[in-house]
Short mmCIF file of C-alpha atoms and ligand atoms in Angstrom, two decimals:
data_model
loop_
_atom_site.label_atom_id
_atom_site.label_comp_id
_atom_site.label_asym_id
_atom_site.label_seq_id
_atom_site.Cartn_x
_atom_site.Cartn_y
_atom_site.Cartn_z
CA MET B 1 -25.62 21.49 -28.15
CA SER B 2 -22.95 21.66 -30.83
CA VAL B 3 -21.78 24.97 -32.20
CA SER B 4 -20.25 25.00 -35.64
CA ALA B 5 -17.71 27.68 -36.53
CA ASN B 6 -18.86 27.59 -40.14
CA PRO B 7 -22.55 26.78 -40.25
CA ASN B 8 -22.50 26.38 -44.01
CA PRO B 9 -19.19 24.71 -44.80
CA GLN B 10 -20.57 23.42 -48.10
CA ALA B 11 -20.72 26.86 -49.71
CA PRO B 12 -17.28 27.50 -51.20
CA ALA B 13 -15.91 31.00 -51.55
CA ILE B 14 -15.78 32.22 -55.16
CA GLU B 15 -12.11 32.59 -56.02
CA GLY B 16 -10.94 36.18 -56.09
CA SER B 17 -14.26 37.37 -54.75
CA PRO B 18 -15.56 37.90 -51.24
CA THR B 19 -18.92 36.37 -52.15
CA ARG B 20 -19.93 32.78 -51.57
CA LEU B 21 -21.51 30.50 -54.11
CA PRO B 22 -24.63 28.49 -53.29
CA GLN B 23 -24.04 24.78 -53.63
CA HIS B 24 -27.72 24.08 -54.30
CA VAL B 25 -30.01 26.46 -56.19
CA ALA B 26 -33.73 25.75 -56.57
CA PHE B 27 -35.85 27.53 -59.17
CA ILE B 28 -39.55 28.27 -59.14
CA MET B 29 -39.76 28.96 -62.85
CA ASP B 30 -42.81 31.21 -62.96
CA GLY B 31 -44.31 33.70 -65.42
CA ASN B 32 -44.33 31.74 -68.68
CA GLY B 33 -47.99 32.48 -69.29
CA ARG B 34 -47.68 36.18 -68.55
CA TRP B 35 -44.59 36.44 -70.75
CA ALA B 36 -46.64 35.13 -73.67
CA THR B 37 -49.81 37.08 -72.91
CA GLU B 38 -47.84 40.35 -72.77
CA ARG B 39 -46.70 39.62 -76.32
CA GLY B 40 -50.12 38.63 -77.62
CA LEU B 41 -48.97 35.01 -77.91
CA PRO B 42 -50.63 31.83 -76.65
CA ARG B 43 -49.49 30.70 -73.19
CA THR B 44 -47.93 27.63 -74.77
CA GLU B 45 -45.37 29.86 -76.48
CA GLY B 46 -44.30 31.05 -73.02
CA HIS B 47 -43.72 27.47 -71.96
CA ARG B 48 -41.70 26.83 -75.11
CA GLN B 49 -39.50 29.86 -74.42
CA GLY B 50 -39.32 28.83 -70.78
CA LEU B 51 -37.63 25.62 -71.84
CA GLU B 52 -34.94 27.66 -73.61
CA ALA B 53 -34.41 29.66 -70.40
CA LEU B 54 -34.10 26.38 -68.50
CA ARG B 55 -31.39 25.13 -70.84
CA THR B 56 -29.50 28.40 -70.32
CA ALA B 57 -29.86 28.22 -66.53
CA ILE B 58 -28.61 24.61 -66.35
CA ARG B 59 -25.60 25.42 -68.53
CA HIS B 60 -24.78 28.54 -66.55
CA ALA B 61 -25.13 26.77 -63.21
CA GLY B 62 -22.54 24.23 -64.35
CA ASP B 63 -20.26 26.97 -65.70
CA VAL B 64 -20.19 28.97 -62.47
CA GLY B 65 -19.78 25.92 -60.23
CA VAL B 66 -23.23 25.39 -58.69
CA LYS B 67 -23.40 21.69 -57.82
CA ILE B 68 -27.14 21.03 -57.57
CA VAL B 69 -30.05 22.62 -59.43
CA THR B 70 -33.64 21.82 -58.52
CA ILE B 71 -36.39 22.94 -60.87
CA TYR B 72 -40.11 23.15 -60.15
CA SER B 73 -41.38 21.91 -63.48
CA PHE B 74 -44.95 20.88 -62.66
CA SER B 75 -46.75 21.04 -59.34
CA SER B 76 -49.34 18.61 -58.01
CA GLU B 77 -51.77 21.55 -58.28
CA ASN B 78 -50.94 22.30 -61.92
CA TRP B 79 -53.31 19.46 -62.95
CA ASN B 80 -56.05 22.03 -62.23
CA ARG B 81 -55.14 23.95 -65.41
CA PRO B 82 -57.14 23.53 -68.62
CA ALA B 83 -56.61 20.09 -70.20
CA SER B 84 -55.08 21.65 -73.32
CA GLU B 85 -52.35 23.41 -71.31
CA VAL B 86 -51.64 20.30 -69.21
CA SER B 87 -51.32 18.20 -72.32
CA PHE B 88 -48.98 20.76 -73.92
CA LEU B 89 -46.80 20.72 -70.80
CA MET B 90 -46.68 16.91 -70.82
CA GLY B 91 -45.63 16.98 -74.47
CA LEU B 92 -42.94 19.54 -73.67
CA LEU B 93 -41.59 17.36 -70.86
CA LYS B 94 -41.47 14.36 -73.17
CA ARG B 95 -39.65 16.36 -75.84
CA PHE B 96 -37.24 17.73 -73.22
CA VAL B 97 -36.29 14.22 -72.10
CA GLN B 98 -36.16 12.85 -75.65
CA ARG B 99 -34.12 15.73 -77.08
CA ASP B 100 -31.94 16.80 -74.16
CA LEU B 101 -31.21 13.57 -72.32
CA SER B 102 -28.23 12.51 -74.43
CA GLU B 103 -26.71 15.99 -74.24
CA LEU B 104 -27.20 16.21 -70.48
CA HIS B 105 -25.70 12.74 -70.14
CA LYS B 106 -22.69 13.82 -72.21
CA ALA B 107 -22.32 16.84 -69.94
CA ASN B 108 -22.09 14.41 -66.98
CA VAL B 109 -25.38 15.69 -65.47
CA ARG B 110 -27.19 13.35 -63.06
CA ILE B 111 -30.97 13.62 -63.18
CA ARG B 112 -33.18 12.86 -60.23
CA ILE B 113 -36.98 13.14 -60.11
CA ILE B 114 -38.96 14.21 -57.04
CA GLY B 115 -42.75 14.19 -56.70
CA GLY B 116 -45.57 11.65 -56.66
CA ARG B 117 -45.09 8.76 -59.07
CA SER B 118 -47.95 6.40 -58.28
CA ASP B 119 -50.59 8.18 -60.37
CA LEU B 120 -48.46 9.18 -63.37
CA GLU B 121 -49.29 8.11 -66.89
CA PRO B 122 -47.03 5.08 -67.63
CA GLY B 123 -45.44 6.72 -70.70
CA ILE B 124 -44.33 9.77 -68.69
CA LEU B 125 -43.16 7.68 -65.75
CA ALA B 126 -41.07 5.46 -68.04
CA LEU B 127 -39.36 8.50 -69.58
CA LEU B 128 -38.59 10.04 -66.20
CA GLU B 129 -37.19 6.76 -64.90
CA GLU B 130 -35.11 6.37 -68.06
CA ALA B 131 -33.60 9.83 -67.46
CA GLU B 132 -32.68 8.77 -63.92
CA ASP B 133 -31.33 5.38 -64.96
CA VAL B 134 -29.22 6.64 -67.86
CA THR B 135 -27.56 9.36 -65.80
CA ARG B 136 -27.30 7.57 -62.44
CA GLY B 137 -23.54 7.12 -62.62
CA ASN B 138 -22.78 10.72 -63.61
CA THR B 139 -20.72 12.86 -61.31
CA GLY B 140 -21.26 16.42 -62.59
CA LEU B 141 -24.19 18.73 -61.90
CA ASP B 142 -27.17 17.17 -60.09
CA LEU B 143 -30.41 18.19 -61.81
CA VAL B 144 -33.40 17.54 -59.57
CA VAL B 145 -36.68 17.74 -61.46
CA ALA B 146 -39.76 18.38 -59.31
CA PHE B 147 -42.55 16.91 -61.37
CA ASN B 148 -46.07 16.27 -60.07
CA TYR B 149 -44.49 17.67 -56.92
CA GLY B 150 -46.27 19.05 -53.88
CA SER B 151 -44.40 19.46 -50.63
CA ARG B 152 -47.32 18.67 -48.34
CA SER B 153 -48.02 15.43 -50.14
CA GLU B 154 -44.29 14.56 -50.03
CA ILE B 155 -44.34 15.10 -46.25
CA VAL B 156 -47.50 12.99 -45.85
CA ARG B 157 -46.06 10.17 -47.99
CA THR B 158 -42.92 10.26 -45.85
CA ALA B 159 -44.94 10.12 -42.61
CA GLN B 160 -46.93 7.18 -43.98
CA HIS B 161 -43.76 5.35 -44.97
CA LEU B 162 -42.20 5.82 -41.52
CA ALA B 163 -45.45 4.84 -39.78
CA GLN B 164 -45.57 1.67 -41.87
CA GLN B 165 -42.01 0.83 -40.84
CA VAL B 166 -42.98 1.26 -37.19
CA ALA B 167 -46.08 -0.88 -37.70
CA ASP B 168 -43.88 -3.57 -39.30
CA GLY B 169 -41.50 -3.49 -36.34
CA LYS B 170 -38.60 -2.22 -38.48
CA LEU B 171 -38.30 1.17 -36.81
CA ARG B 172 -38.76 2.48 -33.28
CA VAL B 173 -40.77 5.66 -32.74
CA GLU B 174 -37.77 7.31 -31.02
CA GLU B 175 -35.76 6.73 -34.20
CA ILE B 176 -37.96 9.18 -36.11
CA SER B 177 -35.60 12.15 -35.93
CA GLU B 178 -35.23 15.22 -38.16
CA ASP B 179 -32.41 13.42 -39.96
CA ALA B 180 -34.42 10.24 -40.46
CA PHE B 181 -37.37 12.26 -41.73
CA SER B 182 -35.13 14.20 -44.16
CA ARG B 183 -33.56 11.02 -45.44
CA ASN B 184 -36.97 9.60 -46.28
CA LEU B 185 -38.25 12.60 -48.20
CA ASP B 186 -38.05 12.46 -52.01
CA THR B 187 -34.97 14.68 -51.63
CA GLY B 188 -33.28 12.22 -49.22
CA GLY B 189 -29.51 12.41 -49.45
CA LEU B 190 -29.48 15.88 -51.04
CA PRO B 191 -28.44 18.95 -49.07
CA ASP B 192 -31.19 21.54 -48.57
CA PRO B 193 -31.30 24.36 -51.14
CA ASP B 194 -29.06 27.27 -50.21
CA LEU B 195 -30.90 29.62 -52.54
CA ILE B 196 -34.46 29.53 -53.87
CA ILE B 197 -35.11 31.81 -56.83
CA ARG B 198 -38.65 32.67 -57.96
CA THR B 199 -39.25 34.71 -61.07
CA SER B 200 -42.24 36.80 -62.18
CA GLY B 201 -42.68 38.89 -59.03
CA GLU B 202 -44.70 36.31 -57.07
CA MET B 203 -43.51 35.93 -53.49
CA ARG B 204 -44.68 32.56 -52.30
CA LEU B 205 -43.51 28.96 -52.25
CA SER B 206 -46.60 27.41 -53.88
CA ASN B 207 -46.08 24.11 -52.04
CA PHE B 208 -42.39 23.80 -53.01
CA LEU B 209 -39.78 22.28 -50.64
CA LEU B 210 -41.53 23.43 -47.44
CA TRP B 211 -39.40 21.23 -45.19
CA GLN B 212 -36.16 21.71 -47.10
CA ALA B 213 -36.46 25.52 -47.24
CA ALA B 214 -36.18 25.96 -43.46
CA TYR B 215 -32.93 27.93 -43.79
CA SER B 216 -32.81 28.65 -47.51
CA GLU B 217 -32.21 32.17 -48.74
CA PHE B 218 -35.01 33.49 -50.95
CA TYR B 219 -34.55 35.62 -54.03
CA PHE B 220 -37.52 37.06 -55.88
CA CYS B 221 -37.16 38.92 -59.15
CA ASP B 222 -39.65 40.55 -61.47
CA VAL B 223 -38.52 39.05 -64.77
CA ASN B 224 -40.72 36.33 -66.17
CA TRP B 225 -39.00 32.96 -66.45
CA PRO B 226 -38.47 33.04 -70.28
CA ASP B 227 -36.43 36.24 -69.78
CA PHE B 228 -34.29 34.80 -66.98
CA ASP B 229 -30.84 34.82 -68.57
CA GLU B 230 -27.23 34.52 -67.39
CA ALA B 231 -27.16 38.13 -66.20
CA ALA B 232 -30.31 37.65 -64.12
CA PHE B 233 -28.83 34.45 -62.67
CA ASP B 234 -25.56 36.23 -61.83
CA GLU B 235 -27.51 38.98 -60.08
CA ALA B 236 -29.20 36.39 -57.88
CA LEU B 237 -25.85 34.74 -57.10
CA GLN B 238 -24.32 38.11 -56.26
CA CYS B 239 -27.22 38.88 -53.93
CA PHE B 240 -26.82 35.49 -52.23
CA GLY B 241 -23.11 36.18 -51.76
CA ASN B 242 -23.94 39.26 -49.73
CA ARG B 243 -26.42 37.53 -47.44
CA GLU B 244 -25.52 36.66 -43.88
CA ARG B 245 -26.75 33.23 -42.87
CA ARG B 246 -26.99 32.88 -39.12
CA TYR B 247 -29.07 29.74 -38.55
CA GLY B 248 -30.37 31.20 -35.33
CA GLY B 249 -26.88 31.94 -34.05
CA LEU B 250 -24.86 35.12 -34.26
CA ASP B 251 -22.79 36.56 -37.04
CA ALA B 252 -19.07 35.88 -36.53
CA LYS B 253 -18.45 39.66 -36.21
CA ALA B 254 -20.81 39.85 -33.24
CA LEU B 255 -19.01 37.16 -31.26
C1 LIG J 301 -44.69 28.59 -64.89
O1 LIG J 301 -45.34 29.57 -65.61
C2 LIG J 301 -44.76 27.24 -65.55
C3 LIG J 301 -45.62 26.27 -64.86
C4 LIG J 301 -46.30 26.47 -63.78
C5 LIG J 301 -45.71 24.94 -65.46
P1 LIG J 301 -46.91 29.80 -65.47
O2 LIG J 301 -47.59 28.94 -66.48
O3 LIG J 301 -47.35 29.62 -64.08
O4 LIG J 301 -47.03 31.32 -65.90
P2 LIG J 301 -47.98 32.41 -65.26
O5 LIG J 301 -47.71 32.43 -63.79
O6 LIG J 301 -49.38 32.00 -65.58
O7 LIG J 301 -47.57 33.68 -65.94
C1 LIG J 302 -45.58 27.14 -59.24
O1 LIG J 302 -46.10 28.07 -60.10
C2 LIG J 302 -45.36 25.84 -59.96
C3 LIG J 302 -44.32 25.83 -60.99
C4 LIG J 302 -43.52 26.83 -61.27
C5 LIG J 302 -44.15 24.60 -61.70
P1 LIG J 302 -47.69 28.33 -60.21
O2 LIG J 302 -47.85 29.37 -61.26
O3 LIG J 302 -48.39 27.05 -60.41
O4 LIG J 302 -48.02 28.89 -58.77
P2 LIG J 302 -49.24 29.79 -58.26
O5 LIG J 302 -50.49 29.11 -58.70
O6 LIG J 302 -49.11 31.14 -58.89
O7 LIG J 302 -49.08 29.86 -56.78
MG1 LIG J 303 -47.52 30.85 -62.49
#
């Protein structure tokens, strides 16, 4: 068994500060509806404001030096919402890609989509693929958009893909390792999230990154997503910096 002196060598120390910065932050952007309802507004207004909060979070992540941001934008279970809300959210996604893509591209952001693609409306799929294609060569922040995403279905699709490769004689059963499985998930090639932030006081994963979150740090805060600003983000980063990640081993001080 190998023992690593620094189990998380990818998290750089923040200069002049004892805290460490997460390389990969994943957001469960929750509470848009409640934000609006509390103000006597339609839920759609919460989603609109949520998009503003997302723009702020992406900018701030880049400014502080986070390398990868994953956002849970629409779950495979969110299709169960009323048709009017689903259609508003689809419109918002389209507008986000149409309006923000050139700016994100200019900012050197690389966009990657995770989630089921086979049953998406062709217009949406084309836009998502355009966002990936246009930004593929960028080298700045990685923005991973979880759309029509459900972790269990991602894991099942991966198992099916590997089983098919075995059936076709391209892979041996013994070659199905944790690494091989990870590489074949939608997130293949990306490091696991160091920090998962969920807003709005809910404390659950809601089918988000179940495999990838094995050793993620979790941060739950009460603010609804449209109110999640730079200060709230900094608070989460500060909290992460004070966590001790042991990966089943012992803290260096205890050795
Ligand atoms: C998160 O906010 C956005 C999406 C799930 C698309 P919600 O719409 O879940 O807001 P609440 O949880 O109902 O307040
Ligand atoms: C999770 O939020 C999905 C997104 C943020 C896109 P939900 O609001 O759908 O989760 P539940 O239903 O409260 O678990
Ligand atoms: Mg919600």
